[in-house]
Amino acid sequence: VPCLKRHFSLLYFESDGSVEMIDSKTRRTFLKRCVCPGVTLSDLHVGSTVTVYARQLKVLGYADAVTGRRFEPVSERTVAFVTTEARALLGEALELAAAASLAVSELRVLSLSPSQASSLFPHDSRAAARACAGPLVAIELKGARAVSAWRAAIAGRAGAEGSADGAEAAAQAKLLFG
């Protein structure tokens, strides 16, 4: 099965939940406007993958600046960490994320060296020490005000960490998920 990569403009019509696909190279309609079950407005943010009639489409960007400004607050991301000491509470952490309306976009279990942990937590040596103590679960979460929503959800819970701000979240996500 060949793996073709083609670029499309996906138009989403909020009024009735329909979509239309236009081939970006030829500027021709690929899929006429129709209702597509399973595609909602909340699914459409940079980095997400949506399925339109068995075709998996990765959202690479927004067509214009107005759309980008409208979706930017909705698509903030943060990185959540569950340390070895709280690994048994991973299910609870995922429930907390869902309750805070945060979507899981990536999840990895990894072991970090002390130098990797200190580059991940440059301003928090205690968090870096906990991160390299054993397997660490790193979760990229997306949603409205993701950093503050996650920090509020884990307040007072041992073994759960999160990015301090948007800039740290972007740096951590790049280090962990590429």
PDB file of C-alpha atoms in Angstrom, residues 81-90 109-112 129-137 158-161:
ATOM      1  CA  PHE A  81       4.174  14.069  34.221  1.00  0.00           C
ATOM      2  CA  VAL A  82       3.333  11.129  36.452  1.00  0.00           C
ATOM      3  CA  THR A  83       6.374   9.964  38.389  1.00  0.00           C
ATOM      4  CA  THR A  84       7.221   6.445  39.530  1.00  0.00           C
ATOM      5  CA  GLU A  85       5.807   7.034  43.008  1.00  0.00           C
ATOM      6  CA  ALA A  86       2.370   7.841  41.559  1.00  0.00           C
ATOM      7  CA  ARG A  87       2.320   5.474  38.586  1.00  0.00           C
ATOM      8  CA  ALA A  88      -0.555   3.544  40.172  1.00  0.00           C
ATOM      9  CA  LEU A  89      -2.582   6.768  39.905  1.00  0.00           C
ATOM     10  CA  LEU A  90      -2.122   7.095  36.135  1.00  0.00           C
ATOM     11  CA  VAL A 109       6.699   6.105  29.221  1.00  0.00           C
ATOM     12  CA  LEU A 110      10.410   6.814  29.453  1.00  0.00           C
ATOM     13  CA  SER A 111      13.464   6.620  31.666  1.00  0.00           C
ATOM     14  CA  LEU A 112      15.546   9.769  31.951  1.00  0.00           C
ATOM     15  CA  ALA A 129      15.314  14.313  40.790  1.00  0.00           C
ATOM     16  CA  ARG A 130      11.855  12.697  40.878  1.00  0.00           C
ATOM     17  CA  ALA A 131      11.822  12.438  37.061  1.00  0.00           C
ATOM     18  CA  CYS A 132      15.010  10.371  36.894  1.00  0.00           C
ATOM     19  CA  ALA A 133      14.145   8.137  39.891  1.00  0.00           C
ATOM     20  CA  GLY A 134      12.407   5.597  37.648  1.00  0.00           C
ATOM     21  CA  PRO A 135      10.045   5.295  34.704  1.00  0.00           C
ATOM     22  CA  LEU A 136       8.240   8.556  34.015  1.00  0.00           C
ATOM     23  CA  VAL A 137       4.938   8.916  32.169  1.00  0.00           C
ATOM     24  CA  ALA A 158       2.043  13.924  45.046  1.00  0.00           C
ATOM     25  CA  GLY A 159       3.751  12.442  42.015  1.00  0.00           C
ATOM     26  CA  ALA A 160       1.979  14.567  39.418  1.00  0.00           C
ATOM     27  CA  GLU A 161       3.827  17.430  37.757  1.00  0.00           C
TER      28      GLU A 161
END
